[in-house]
Structure formats: C-alpha cells, structure tokens
C-alpha cells in the first residue's frame, strides 16, 4: 500500500476534512486548572489532536481549527477545564462523506 | 427561513437529524406550524454514522418516498469476527433479497430528509445556532439564536449526543466517560469492482456488506472497542468505537487504535490500495436506560441521541431517532389540540415510548453494556484467542491425535483463565441474555 494514499497520522488524516474556520476559538480552557492536571488526557484522547502540551511554559495549546466537534474532551477532562461550545452557525467542521 | 409571518410557531425543533426531521414532518402532517433549526449550513455535515440506517424505521416515516433516499448500498450481509493478533474466527449471515439497512453518507441523507420535510410544509432554518432556550412562567417557550428570539408552544431538542441545551437547562446530567464511546472512522475510496470482489457481492447490484471486529488490537491491556466496516457504492468505511474511560485509563489515542485494526492481517486486504476520502469522529451515548434524561418538562421534549436512545449491541440509533421523533411529534399535536403544554400532557410521549420498542429495548438491555464492559479482558483477548486455537485444531490436520489436541485445549481453556473468572464470564453472559428475555 502506498503510504501517501493510506494516511496514518492524524495530521495526514485531517487534510481530508473540510473546515469553515472561525477566527475565534469555540473551545476555551482554564489554563490555571490545567496546571494541576497530571493525566492531561485531552492531549491523547482527542481524535484530532487539538490539545498539545507545551512543556517549557507548562500550558496546553488548543488548535481549535482542527476540532471535529465530537465532545470527547469535554466529558473526559477531569477538571472540567474545557468550556466546550459549538462553533458559530455555519462554522467548524463540514463532513461530506461520513 | 423561507417565510416569516411572525416569530411564533407551534413547535420549534432544534437539530435536523433523523429524530428532528421525524418530529417535524409528523407535526407538519397534523397541520401545525413547525420550524426546524440546524446549526450547520447543510444538514448532515456535522454528523457521522458508522454506515447504515435502518429501513423499517425510515419506511415508517417516509412510506412513499424512502426509495428515493440517497442510499449507497443495501446492507444484507453481516459478518462478526473475533480477531487475535493474526487470525479471525467469523460468524456471518447473508440475506441478499431482504435488506434491513442501507449505507448512507449523512451529508446527502440528512439533506434529503430535510428536503422531504420542506415539501411537507416544515420551515427550515439552516446556519442557525440556538444559544439557549427561553423559559417563562416555568414553561419553555422559545429559543434564542445568535440573531433573534423565536417563540413556540413546544420545543423539541433533537440536538444530538452533546445536547448542550438539555444540560444547560438541567434536563440531563453529563455523561460519564464509562458510558460514552468515541467512534473514529475513515471513508476509503475503492472501485465498485474491487468492493464487489472483496466483500463477495453480486456484480452490478446495490447489495452491500457490513463487518464487525472484536479484538485484534495487539494490546495486552486492550480497551473495550468494536471495529466496523460498511460498503458504499465506491468506497468503504472503517472505524472503531472505543470506550472513553478506557482511552483515558490506558492513555490511548483513538486514531492510533484504528491504525492497529487497519494493519490486522485479516482487515488489511479489505482496504488495501484504497485512498482515504475523509476522516471523522463522533460520540455515542451508551448509558442506556439507567442514564436516561428527563424526557420531557413543561414545553420541551428530548428525542434521539439527545435523549441517549442507543442500543449499542445491535448498533441501533437511527431507528430510535426516527421513532422517538415521531412519538414526540404525535405528542405535540395532541398538546396543541388541547392547548396544554405542561409536563403532565407531554408525558404522553413517555407513554408512547414505553409501549414501543424504544423504551422496552432500552430497559431489557439496561445491564448488558455494563456486563460486557466488566469482562473487557476476556472479550478482547481471551475468547478470540481460544476460538482461534479451537479452529486451528479443527482445520489444521496437525498429524497429532485429535483426542490429545482437544483434551489439551479443554485443559488450557480452564487453566489459562481461572475457573472463577470463567464463571464470572458465564454469569455475565447468562444475566445479559436473561435480562433481554425475562
């Protein structure tokens, strides 16, 4: 199987998806709460790798542009630190073949 | 919105999926003014389905037009596979002449549903995000969108698994991770001919196949996960539903797990040389009967995924969505007739659900997911392995006396997993079956 067709990494997979990106994030996290978090489960359970941990600054970065709007992070976050909303009407992910 | 005489409707439905549309057409058919609002620009583009809708429920809502729905293939062949690291033991059934489900793309199918609803007089407002519900004198009586307030006698929440509105207004608690499944999926392009060949489908027909996979993720601490595949006209879907608590506990990423399934020697040939068309993810509320929300309150009703109507064992959801939407619609019509939108009147909805397969099934299946989840290790690893070992003896012609091989198999069946654990497995199985039948 040719690897370019197969798409194995999340980064590759996300290139198959159409988005109408808003300039504002629909996901707002409480970074103070995040500082106490040991598991940082948002960084691995998210199917779109929206959350990444910046070790130097000890903060979570949020690439809301990639969000698939599934809601897993909101339920999984042990601190309830994610203020999860839908993107504004007409914005966000546009699934065509799902 | 096509027409806007006044900003008052008989009913407003939030969410244009199967449940919302079923409710909307039922109310419109009764002659009432109904508004269907949807946050996306085109219905279905926020949605994802493993692959197939159930036809009995679809026919019930659209008896005359269902055949015009954008159906990809009729799914009449089902195969369930127990996977070990490098083997597969399968059970299959095939009904080529009587399809019960059909593969669809949500973007096309949900848009078709909305078009049908519009034909029947439903007002449709796309690109409309409801921020909160309006409540006056203890009654829900309207919605506040990003732009305006719109009023109605009854609001139906068909806003899906995350139903922010239901949580915001205390109609339901949040799901726990153990009751939630995260499903990731890829749509993979393959030619018609290749699909027909790989899935043993008669050439040139609209027949199709579904596959389910248990195990095969090559993990010692395997999460509770079920793989699935559906055939489309010239693509296939492959996906994996994983319990969210397990993802959390074992530090796993759902996309990586799906890659493990895709690499399995019995799965890989099915998708080989395919080109990925789209990646997607969605949550499934699997709390079932024990986690039901308030199904209605003064002026509001919950339907479909927003109400948590899922039977995970049979992959059922769209049928519950259509049926609950219809019962909600019928209830609204009855309430409009007597102009009483109190919880007491809307309880008719619960009564209808209780008399139907929706709450009957949810009730009889209430313990199954918990039972299975408690046996994750045996389901994901032990039994697939033992099934594989059995068939290796049965088909292997290993030039050893069968008596010795089978005896050895039985001894190890008990030794490899203590008698205590086997009894627990058996008990989980028996109590699940008994729960459904009693």
PDB file of N, CA and C in Angstrom, chain B residues 312-410:
ATOM      1  N   UNK B 312     -26.438  -0.292  21.838  1.00  0.00           N
ATOM      2  CA  UNK B 312     -25.084  -0.481  21.318  1.00  0.00           C
ATOM      3  C   UNK B 312     -24.867  -1.901  20.791  1.00  0.00           C
ATOM      4  N   UNK B 313     -25.531  -2.880  21.406  1.00  0.00           N
ATOM      5  CA  UNK B 313     -25.328  -4.268  20.992  1.00  0.00           C
ATOM      6  C   UNK B 313     -25.699  -4.469  19.527  1.00  0.00           C
ATOM      7  N   UNK B 314     -26.788  -3.843  19.122  1.00  0.00           N
ATOM      8  CA  UNK B 314     -27.271  -4.045  17.744  1.00  0.00           C
ATOM      9  C   UNK B 314     -26.928  -2.869  16.834  1.00  0.00           C
ATOM     10  N   UNK B 315     -26.062  -1.987  17.309  1.00  0.00           N
ATOM     11  CA  UNK B 315     -25.680  -0.797  16.535  1.00  0.00           C
ATOM     12  C   UNK B 315     -26.900   0.057  16.187  1.00  0.00           C
ATOM     13  N   UNK B 316     -27.915   0.047  17.048  1.00  0.00           N
ATOM     14  CA  UNK B 316     -29.143   0.776  16.722  1.00  0.00           C
ATOM     15  C   UNK B 316     -29.108   2.186  17.305  1.00  0.00           C
ATOM     16  N   UNK B 317     -29.557   3.134  16.510  1.00  0.00           N
ATOM     17  CA  UNK B 317     -29.631   4.516  16.954  1.00  0.00           C
ATOM     18  C   UNK B 317     -30.591   5.283  16.062  1.00  0.00           C
ATOM     19  N   UNK B 318     -30.374   5.153  14.729  1.00  0.00           N
ATOM     20  CA  UNK B 318     -31.238   5.896  13.802  1.00  0.00           C
ATOM     21  C   UNK B 318     -32.695   5.439  13.907  1.00  0.00           C
ATOM     22  N   UNK B 319     -32.896   4.153  14.171  1.00  0.00           N
ATOM     23  CA  UNK B 319     -34.287   3.675  14.309  1.00  0.00           C
ATOM     24  C   UNK B 319     -34.951   4.281  15.549  1.00  0.00           C
ATOM     25  N   UNK B 320     -34.186   4.380  16.644  1.00  0.00           N
ATOM     26  CA  UNK B 320     -34.713   5.030  17.853  1.00  0.00           C
ATOM     27  C   UNK B 320     -34.971   6.511  17.579  1.00  0.00           C
ATOM     28  N   UNK B 321     -34.084   7.114  16.775  1.00  0.00           N
ATOM     29  CA  UNK B 321     -34.228   8.540  16.455  1.00  0.00           C
ATOM     30  C   UNK B 321     -35.523   8.779  15.683  1.00  0.00           C
ATOM     31  N   UNK B 322     -35.729   8.007  14.625  1.00  0.00           N
ATOM     32  CA  UNK B 322     -36.952   8.171  13.829  1.00  0.00           C
ATOM     33  C   UNK B 322     -38.203   7.945  14.692  1.00  0.00           C
ATOM     34  N   UNK B 323     -38.184   6.851  15.448  1.00  0.00           N
ATOM     35  CA  UNK B 323     -39.378   6.501  16.223  1.00  0.00           C
ATOM     36  C   UNK B 323     -39.644   7.514  17.333  1.00  0.00           C
ATOM     37  N   UNK B 324     -38.600   7.912  18.058  1.00  0.00           N
ATOM     38  CA  UNK B 324     -38.826   8.866  19.152  1.00  0.00           C
ATOM     39  C   UNK B 324     -39.264  10.212  18.600  1.00  0.00           C
ATOM     40  N   UNK B 325     -38.720  10.601  17.442  1.00  0.00           N
ATOM     41  CA  UNK B 325     -39.147  11.847  16.799  1.00  0.00           C
ATOM     42  C   UNK B 325     -40.623  11.801  16.449  1.00  0.00           C
ATOM     43  N   UNK B 326     -41.029  10.673  15.916  1.00  0.00           N
ATOM     44  CA  UNK B 326     -42.445  10.523  15.550  1.00  0.00           C
ATOM     45  C   UNK B 326     -43.352  10.603  16.786  1.00  0.00           C
ATOM     46  N   UNK B 327     -42.980   9.899  17.846  1.00  0.00           N
ATOM     47  CA  UNK B 327     -43.809   9.925  19.070  1.00  0.00           C
ATOM     48  C   UNK B 327     -43.849  11.326  19.677  1.00  0.00           C
ATOM     49  N   UNK B 328     -42.720  12.029  19.597  1.00  0.00           N
ATOM     50  CA  UNK B 328     -42.690  13.406  20.103  1.00  0.00           C
ATOM     51  C   UNK B 328     -43.628  14.279  19.277  1.00  0.00           C
ATOM     52  N   UNK B 329     -43.592  14.089  17.954  1.00  0.00           N
ATOM     53  CA  UNK B 329     -44.470  14.847  17.067  1.00  0.00           C
ATOM     54  C   UNK B 329     -45.935  14.590  17.364  1.00  0.00           C
ATOM     55  N   UNK B 330     -46.280  13.334  17.535  1.00  0.00           N
ATOM     56  CA  UNK B 330     -47.670  12.976  17.852  1.00  0.00           C
ATOM     57  C   UNK B 330     -48.109  13.605  19.173  1.00  0.00           C
ATOM     58  N   UNK B 331     -47.186  13.603  20.123  1.00  0.00           N
ATOM     59  CA  UNK B 331     -47.489  14.179  21.433  1.00  0.00           C
ATOM     60  C   UNK B 331     -47.733  15.681  21.326  1.00  0.00           C
ATOM     61  N   UNK B 332     -46.896  16.351  20.521  1.00  0.00           N
ATOM     62  CA  UNK B 332     -47.055  17.798  20.336  1.00  0.00           C
ATOM     63  C   UNK B 332     -48.418  18.092  19.704  1.00  0.00           C
ATOM     64  N   UNK B 333     -48.810  17.294  18.717  1.00  0.00           N
ATOM     65  CA  UNK B 333     -50.117  17.506  18.080  1.00  0.00           C
ATOM     66  C   UNK B 333     -51.253  17.374  19.096  1.00  0.00           C
ATOM     67  N   UNK B 334     -51.142  16.361  19.958  1.00  0.00           N
ATOM     68  CA  UNK B 334     -52.172  16.164  20.985  1.00  0.00           C
ATOM     69  C   UNK B 334     -52.204  17.350  21.951  1.00  0.00           C
ATOM     70  N   UNK B 335     -51.019  17.865  22.280  1.00  0.00           N
ATOM     71  CA  UNK B 335     -50.933  19.005  23.206  1.00  0.00           C
ATOM     72  C   UNK B 335     -51.492  20.278  22.569  1.00  0.00           C
ATOM     73  N   UNK B 336     -51.194  20.463  21.282  1.00  0.00           N
ATOM     74  CA  UNK B 336     -51.697  21.648  20.572  1.00  0.00           C
ATOM     75  C   UNK B 336     -53.230  21.654  20.548  1.00  0.00           C
ATOM     76  N   UNK B 337     -53.794  20.462  20.416  1.00  0.00           N
ATOM     77  CA  UNK B 337     -55.249  20.334  20.331  1.00  0.00           C
ATOM     78  C   UNK B 337     -55.924  20.867  21.587  1.00  0.00           C
ATOM     79  N   UNK B 338     -55.345  20.552  22.738  1.00  0.00           N
ATOM     80  CA  UNK B 338     -55.964  20.984  23.994  1.00  0.00           C
ATOM     81  C   UNK B 338     -55.254  22.215  24.582  1.00  0.00           C
ATOM     82  N   UNK B 339     -54.284  22.737  23.823  1.00  0.00           N
ATOM     83  CA  UNK B 339     -53.535  23.934  24.242  1.00  0.00           C
ATOM     84  C   UNK B 339     -52.952  23.796  25.653  1.00  0.00           C
ATOM     85  N   UNK B 340     -52.430  22.642  25.927  1.00  0.00           N
ATOM     86  CA  UNK B 340     -51.802  22.407  27.234  1.00  0.00           C
ATOM     87  C   UNK B 340     -50.420  21.797  26.990  1.00  0.00           C
ATOM     88  N   UNK B 341     -49.383  22.546  27.389  1.00  0.00           N
ATOM     89  CA  UNK B 341     -48.020  22.104  27.086  1.00  0.00           C
ATOM     90  C   UNK B 341     -47.265  21.745  28.360  1.00  0.00           C
ATOM     91  N   UNK B 342     -48.034  21.407  29.377  1.00  0.00           N
ATOM     92  CA  UNK B 342     -47.413  21.062  30.653  1.00  0.00           C
ATOM     93  C   UNK B 342     -46.750  19.703  30.559  1.00  0.00           C
ATOM     94  N   UNK B 343     -45.838  19.461  31.509  1.00  0.00           N
ATOM     95  CA  UNK B 343     -45.147  18.181  31.579  1.00  0.00           C
ATOM     96  C   UNK B 343     -46.168  17.032  31.638  1.00  0.00           C
ATOM     97  N   UNK B 344     -47.250  17.296  32.348  1.00  0.00           N
ATOM     98  CA  UNK B 344     -48.271  16.261  32.523  1.00  0.00           C
ATOM     99  C   UNK B 344     -48.838  15.814  31.169  1.00  0.00           C
ATOM    100  N   UNK B 345     -49.116  16.782  30.302  1.00  0.00           N
ATOM    101  CA  UNK B 345     -49.636  16.436  28.975  1.00  0.00           C
ATOM    102  C   UNK B 345     -48.556  15.801  28.110  1.00  0.00           C
ATOM    103  N   UNK B 346     -47.346  16.363  28.189  1.00  0.00           N
ATOM    104  CA  UNK B 346     -46.260  15.852  27.342  1.00  0.00           C
ATOM    105  C   UNK B 346     -45.783  14.469  27.781  1.00  0.00           C
ATOM    106  N   UNK B 347     -46.202  14.043  28.960  1.00  0.00           N
ATOM    107  CA  UNK B 347     -45.857  12.684  29.438  1.00  0.00           C
ATOM    108  C   UNK B 347     -46.403  11.607  28.500  1.00  0.00           C
ATOM    109  N   UNK B 348     -47.367  12.018  27.653  1.00  0.00           N
ATOM    110  CA  UNK B 348     -47.883  11.101  26.639  1.00  0.00           C
ATOM    111  C   UNK B 348     -46.731  10.539  25.796  1.00  0.00           C
ATOM    112  N   UNK B 349     -45.704  11.379  25.601  1.00  0.00           N
ATOM    113  CA  UNK B 349     -44.508  10.970  24.843  1.00  0.00           C
ATOM    114  C   UNK B 349     -43.846   9.769  25.531  1.00  0.00           C
ATOM    115  N   UNK B 350     -43.680   9.878  26.852  1.00  0.00           N
ATOM    116  CA  UNK B 350     -43.062   8.776  27.600  1.00  0.00           C
ATOM    117  C   UNK B 350     -43.905   7.520  27.514  1.00  0.00           C
ATOM    118  N   UNK B 351     -45.207   7.728  27.562  1.00  0.00           N
ATOM    119  CA  UNK B 351     -46.123   6.586  27.489  1.00  0.00           C
ATOM    120  C   UNK B 351     -45.973   5.867  26.148  1.00  0.00           C
ATOM    121  N   UNK B 352     -45.899   6.653  25.082  1.00  0.00           N
ATOM    122  CA  UNK B 352     -45.733   6.081  23.743  1.00  0.00           C
ATOM    123  C   UNK B 352     -44.399   5.330  23.639  1.00  0.00           C
ATOM    124  N   UNK B 353     -43.351   5.924  24.210  1.00  0.00           N
ATOM    125  CA  UNK B 353     -42.040   5.269  24.177  1.00  0.00           C
ATOM    126  C   UNK B 353     -42.061   3.952  24.948  1.00  0.00           C
ATOM    127  N   UNK B 354     -42.765   3.979  26.089  1.00  0.00           N
ATOM    128  CA  UNK B 354     -42.822   2.775  26.937  1.00  0.00           C
ATOM    129  C   UNK B 354     -43.559   1.639  26.247  1.00  0.00           C
ATOM    130  N   UNK B 355     -44.553   2.017  25.426  1.00  0.00           N
ATOM    131  CA  UNK B 355     -45.325   0.984  24.726  1.00  0.00           C
ATOM    132  C   UNK B 355     -44.612   0.480  23.472  1.00  0.00           C
ATOM    133  N   UNK B 356     -43.542   1.175  23.075  1.00  0.00           N
ATOM    134  CA  UNK B 356     -42.854   0.812  21.831  1.00  0.00           C
ATOM    135  C   UNK B 356     -41.540   0.092  22.132  1.00  0.00           C
ATOM    136  N   UNK B 357     -40.870  -0.305  21.059  1.00  0.00           N
ATOM    137  CA  UNK B 357     -39.569  -0.976  21.211  1.00  0.00           C
ATOM    138  C   UNK B 357     -38.524  -0.052  21.831  1.00  0.00           C
ATOM    139  N   UNK B 358     -38.736   1.258  21.750  1.00  0.00           N
ATOM    140  CA  UNK B 358     -37.688   2.176  22.200  1.00  0.00           C
ATOM    141  C   UNK B 358     -37.365   1.943  23.678  1.00  0.00           C
ATOM    142  N   UNK B 359     -38.332   2.179  24.548  1.00  0.00           N
ATOM    143  CA  UNK B 359     -38.033   2.004  25.979  1.00  0.00           C
ATOM    144  C   UNK B 359     -38.078   0.539  26.404  1.00  0.00           C
ATOM    145  N   UNK B 360     -38.841  -0.282  25.668  1.00  0.00           N
ATOM    146  CA  UNK B 360     -38.835  -1.719  26.012  1.00  0.00           C
ATOM    147  C   UNK B 360     -37.442  -2.303  25.816  1.00  0.00           C
ATOM    148  N   UNK B 361     -36.826  -1.980  24.669  1.00  0.00           N
ATOM    149  CA  UNK B 361     -35.472  -2.499  24.414  1.00  0.00           C
ATOM    150  C   UNK B 361     -34.445  -1.876  25.353  1.00  0.00           C
ATOM    151  N   UNK B 362     -34.525  -0.565  25.519  1.00  0.00           N
ATOM    152  CA  UNK B 362     -33.546   0.081  26.395  1.00  0.00           C
ATOM    153  C   UNK B 362     -33.601  -0.533  27.787  1.00  0.00           C
ATOM    154  N   UNK B 363     -34.826  -0.853  28.229  1.00  0.00           N
ATOM    155  CA  UNK B 363     -34.987  -1.425  29.568  1.00  0.00           C
ATOM    156  C   UNK B 363     -34.417  -2.842  29.628  1.00  0.00           C
ATOM    157  N   UNK B 364     -34.770  -3.669  28.659  1.00  0.00           N
ATOM    158  CA  UNK B 364     -34.306  -5.062  28.749  1.00  0.00           C
ATOM    159  C   UNK B 364     -32.792  -5.173  28.477  1.00  0.00           C
ATOM    160  N   UNK B 365     -32.224  -4.163  27.850  1.00  0.00           N
ATOM    161  CA  UNK B 365     -30.778  -4.199  27.582  1.00  0.00           C
ATOM    162  C   UNK B 365     -29.990  -3.373  28.602  1.00  0.00           C
ATOM    163  N   UNK B 366     -30.649  -2.967  29.681  1.00  0.00           N
ATOM    164  CA  UNK B 366     -30.036  -1.961  30.559  1.00  0.00           C
ATOM    165  C   UNK B 366     -28.724  -2.399  31.207  1.00  0.00           C
ATOM    166  N   UNK B 367     -28.542  -3.711  31.426  1.00  0.00           N
ATOM    167  CA  UNK B 367     -27.321  -4.173  32.116  1.00  0.00           C
ATOM    168  C   UNK B 367     -26.232  -4.694  31.175  1.00  0.00           C
ATOM    169  N   UNK B 368     -26.594  -4.882  29.917  1.00  0.00           N
ATOM    170  CA  UNK B 368     -25.677  -5.609  29.028  1.00  0.00           C
ATOM    171  C   UNK B 368     -24.331  -4.913  28.849  1.00  0.00           C
ATOM    172  N   UNK B 369     -24.364  -3.613  28.563  1.00  0.00           N
ATOM    173  CA  UNK B 369     -23.082  -2.959  28.299  1.00  0.00           C
ATOM    174  C   UNK B 369     -22.180  -3.004  29.529  1.00  0.00           C
ATOM    175  N   UNK B 370     -22.791  -2.821  30.698  1.00  0.00           N
ATOM    176  CA  UNK B 370     -22.007  -2.893  31.931  1.00  0.00           C
ATOM    177  C   UNK B 370     -21.420  -4.301  32.122  1.00  0.00           C
ATOM    178  N   UNK B 371     -22.257  -5.312  31.846  1.00  0.00           N
ATOM    179  CA  UNK B 371     -21.796  -6.701  31.942  1.00  0.00           C
ATOM    180  C   UNK B 371     -20.613  -6.965  31.020  1.00  0.00           C
ATOM    181  N   UNK B 372     -20.763  -6.543  29.778  1.00  0.00           N
ATOM    182  CA  UNK B 372     -19.695  -6.784  28.802  1.00  0.00           C
ATOM    183  C   UNK B 372     -18.447  -5.992  29.169  1.00  0.00           C
ATOM    184  N   UNK B 373     -18.672  -4.751  29.569  1.00  0.00           N
ATOM    185  CA  UNK B 373     -17.545  -3.881  29.896  1.00  0.00           C
ATOM    186  C   UNK B 373     -16.743  -4.471  31.058  1.00  0.00           C
ATOM    187  N   UNK B 374     -17.448  -5.096  32.007  1.00  0.00           N
ATOM    188  CA  UNK B 374     -16.750  -5.692  33.154  1.00  0.00           C
ATOM    189  C   UNK B 374     -15.920  -6.912  32.723  1.00  0.00           C
ATOM    190  N   UNK B 375     -16.199  -7.442  31.534  1.00  0.00           N
ATOM    191  CA  UNK B 375     -15.450  -8.605  31.037  1.00  0.00           C
ATOM    192  C   UNK B 375     -14.535  -8.220  29.872  1.00  0.00           C
ATOM    193  N   UNK B 376     -14.104  -6.995  29.847  1.00  0.00           N
ATOM    194  CA  UNK B 376     -13.328  -6.486  28.701  1.00  0.00           C
ATOM    195  C   UNK B 376     -12.157  -7.392  28.329  1.00  0.00           C
ATOM    196  N   UNK B 377     -11.373  -7.774  29.334  1.00  0.00           N
ATOM    197  CA  UNK B 377     -10.150  -8.532  29.044  1.00  0.00           C
ATOM    198  C   UNK B 377     -10.491  -9.841  28.326  1.00  0.00           C
ATOM    199  N   UNK B 378     -11.517 -10.540  28.810  1.00  0.00           N
ATOM    200  CA  UNK B 378     -11.844 -11.828  28.198  1.00  0.00           C
ATOM    201  C   UNK B 378     -12.414 -11.649  26.793  1.00  0.00           C
ATOM    202  N   UNK B 379     -13.200 -10.604  26.613  1.00  0.00           N
ATOM    203  CA  UNK B 379     -13.817 -10.385  25.303  1.00  0.00           C
ATOM    204  C   UNK B 379     -12.807  -9.931  24.258  1.00  0.00           C
ATOM    205  N   UNK B 380     -11.894  -9.078  24.675  1.00  0.00           N
ATOM    206  CA  UNK B 380     -10.973  -8.501  23.708  1.00  0.00           C
ATOM    207  C   UNK B 380      -9.787  -9.430  23.421  1.00  0.00           C
ATOM    208  N   UNK B 381      -9.418 -10.255  24.393  1.00  0.00           N
ATOM    209  CA  UNK B 381      -8.229 -11.086  24.193  1.00  0.00           C
ATOM    210  C   UNK B 381      -8.461 -12.588  24.361  1.00  0.00           C
ATOM    211  N   UNK B 382      -9.068 -12.983  25.508  1.00  0.00           N
ATOM    212  CA  UNK B 382      -9.086 -14.413  25.835  1.00  0.00           C
ATOM    213  C   UNK B 382      -9.937 -15.242  24.862  1.00  0.00           C
ATOM    214  N   UNK B 383     -11.196 -14.850  24.662  1.00  0.00           N
ATOM    215  CA  UNK B 383     -12.074 -15.669  23.815  1.00  0.00           C
ATOM    216  C   UNK B 383     -11.695 -15.649  22.334  1.00  0.00           C
ATOM    217  N   UNK B 384     -11.305 -14.502  21.787  1.00  0.00           N
ATOM    218  CA  UNK B 384     -10.801 -14.566  20.412  1.00  0.00           C
ATOM    219  C   UNK B 384      -9.632 -15.551  20.272  1.00  0.00           C
ATOM    220  N   UNK B 385      -8.738 -15.524  21.295  1.00  0.00           N
ATOM    221  CA  UNK B 385      -7.579 -16.419  21.251  1.00  0.00           C
ATOM    222  C   UNK B 385      -8.008 -17.878  21.298  1.00  0.00           C
ATOM    223  N   UNK B 386      -8.966 -18.195  22.191  1.00  0.00           N
ATOM    224  CA  UNK B 386      -9.405 -19.587  22.341  1.00  0.00           C
ATOM    225  C   UNK B 386     -10.174 -20.059  21.105  1.00  0.00           C
ATOM    226  N   UNK B 387     -10.970 -19.177  20.523  1.00  0.00           N
ATOM    227  CA  UNK B 387     -11.706 -19.532  19.305  1.00  0.00           C
ATOM    228  C   UNK B 387     -10.720 -19.862  18.193  1.00  0.00           C
ATOM    229  N   UNK B 388      -9.669 -19.046  18.121  1.00  0.00           N
ATOM    230  CA  UNK B 388      -8.642 -19.265  17.109  1.00  0.00           C
ATOM    231  C   UNK B 388      -7.952 -20.609  17.330  1.00  0.00           C
ATOM    232  N   UNK B 389      -7.593 -20.903  18.592  1.00  0.00           N
ATOM    233  CA  UNK B 389      -6.918 -22.170  18.913  1.00  0.00           C
ATOM    234  C   UNK B 389      -7.798 -23.359  18.552  1.00  0.00           C
ATOM    235  N   UNK B 390      -9.097 -23.238  18.846  1.00  0.00           N
ATOM    236  CA  UNK B 390     -10.019 -24.338  18.548  1.00  0.00           C
ATOM    237  C   UNK B 390     -10.028 -24.637  17.048  1.00  0.00           C
ATOM    238  N   UNK B 391     -10.171 -23.582  16.251  1.00  0.00           N
ATOM    239  CA  UNK B 391     -10.272 -23.809  14.807  1.00  0.00           C
ATOM    240  C   UNK B 391      -8.936 -24.205  14.191  1.00  0.00           C
ATOM    241  N   UNK B 392      -7.839 -23.872  14.864  1.00  0.00           N
ATOM    242  CA  UNK B 392      -6.538 -24.342  14.388  1.00  0.00           C
ATOM    243  C   UNK B 392      -6.438 -25.862  14.531  1.00  0.00           C
ATOM    244  N   UNK B 393      -7.055 -26.396  15.592  1.00  0.00           N
ATOM    245  CA  UNK B 393      -7.094 -27.842  15.766  1.00  0.00           C
ATOM    246  C   UNK B 393      -8.071 -28.438  14.757  1.00  0.00           C
ATOM    247  N   UNK B 394      -9.241 -27.804  14.662  1.00  0.00           N
ATOM    248  CA  UNK B 394     -10.337 -28.355  13.863  1.00  0.00           C
ATOM    249  C   UNK B 394      -9.962 -28.430  12.385  1.00  0.00           C
ATOM    250  N   UNK B 395      -9.234 -27.431  11.919  1.00  0.00           N
ATOM    251  CA  UNK B 395      -8.941 -27.380  10.483  1.00  0.00           C
ATOM    252  C   UNK B 395      -7.481 -27.681  10.151  1.00  0.00           C
ATOM    253  N   UNK B 396      -6.665 -27.883  11.187  1.00  0.00           N
ATOM    254  CA  UNK B 396      -5.224 -27.861  10.959  1.00  0.00           C
ATOM    255  C   UNK B 396      -4.598 -29.124  10.417  1.00  0.00           C
ATOM    256  N   UNK B 397      -5.250 -30.291  10.593  1.00  0.00           N
ATOM    257  CA  UNK B 397      -4.629 -31.564  10.205  1.00  0.00           C
ATOM    258  C   UNK B 397      -3.173 -31.598  10.658  1.00  0.00           C
ATOM    259  N   UNK B 398      -3.005 -31.499  11.980  1.00  0.00           N
ATOM    260  CA  UNK B 398      -1.674 -31.300  12.535  1.00  0.00           C
ATOM    261  C   UNK B 398      -0.870 -32.590  12.736  1.00  0.00           C
ATOM    262  N   UNK B 399      -1.408 -33.736  12.232  1.00  0.00           N
ATOM    263  CA  UNK B 399      -0.736 -35.023  12.382  1.00  0.00           C
ATOM    264  C   UNK B 399      -0.499 -35.374  13.850  1.00  0.00           C
ATOM    265  N   UNK B 400      -1.452 -34.932  14.688  1.00  0.00           N
ATOM    266  CA  UNK B 400      -1.428 -35.321  16.097  1.00  0.00           C
ATOM    267  C   UNK B 400      -2.793 -35.922  16.389  1.00  0.00           C
ATOM    268  N   UNK B 401      -2.883 -36.848  17.352  1.00  0.00           N
ATOM    269  CA  UNK B 401      -4.213 -37.408  17.664  1.00  0.00           C
ATOM    270  C   UNK B 401      -5.161 -36.299  18.102  1.00  0.00           C
ATOM    271  N   UNK B 402      -6.343 -36.263  17.489  1.00  0.00           N
ATOM    272  CA  UNK B 402      -7.325 -35.209  17.814  1.00  0.00           C
ATOM    273  C   UNK B 402      -7.712 -35.264  19.295  1.00  0.00           C
ATOM    274  N   UNK B 403      -7.793 -36.515  19.813  1.00  0.00           N
ATOM    275  CA  UNK B 403      -8.175 -36.678  21.218  1.00  0.00           C
ATOM    276  C   UNK B 403      -7.252 -35.874  22.128  1.00  0.00           C
ATOM    277  N   UNK B 404      -5.947 -36.015  21.886  1.00  0.00           N
ATOM    278  CA  UNK B 404      -4.960 -35.290  22.698  1.00  0.00           C
ATOM    279  C   UNK B 404      -5.099 -33.787  22.511  1.00  0.00           C
ATOM    280  N   UNK B 405      -5.267 -33.397  21.237  1.00  0.00           N
ATOM    281  CA  UNK B 405      -5.350 -31.959  20.959  1.00  0.00           C
ATOM    282  C   UNK B 405      -6.553 -31.319  21.645  1.00  0.00           C
ATOM    283  N   UNK B 406      -7.708 -31.968  21.493  1.00  0.00           N
ATOM    284  CA  UNK B 406      -8.926 -31.388  22.085  1.00  0.00           C
ATOM    285  C   UNK B 406      -8.881 -31.421  23.608  1.00  0.00           C
ATOM    286  N   UNK B 407      -8.345 -32.496  24.164  1.00  0.00           N
ATOM    287  CA  UNK B 407      -8.229 -32.575  25.633  1.00  0.00           C
ATOM    288  C   UNK B 407      -7.316 -31.476  26.158  1.00  0.00           C
ATOM    289  N   UNK B 408      -6.212 -31.342  25.450  1.00  0.00           N
ATOM    290  CA  UNK B 408      -5.255 -30.299  25.820  1.00  0.00           C
ATOM    291  C   UNK B 408      -5.916 -28.906  25.738  1.00  0.00           C
ATOM    292  N   UNK B 409      -6.731 -28.735  24.693  1.00  0.00           N
ATOM    293  CA  UNK B 409      -7.435 -27.467  24.509  1.00  0.00           C
ATOM    294  C   UNK B 409      -8.351 -27.187  25.704  1.00  0.00           C
ATOM    295  N   UNK B 410      -9.093 -28.229  26.112  1.00  0.00           N
ATOM    296  CA  UNK B 410     -10.052 -28.046  27.215  1.00  0.00           C
ATOM    297  C   UNK B 410      -9.317 -27.742  28.527  1.00  0.00           C
TER     298      UNK B 410
END
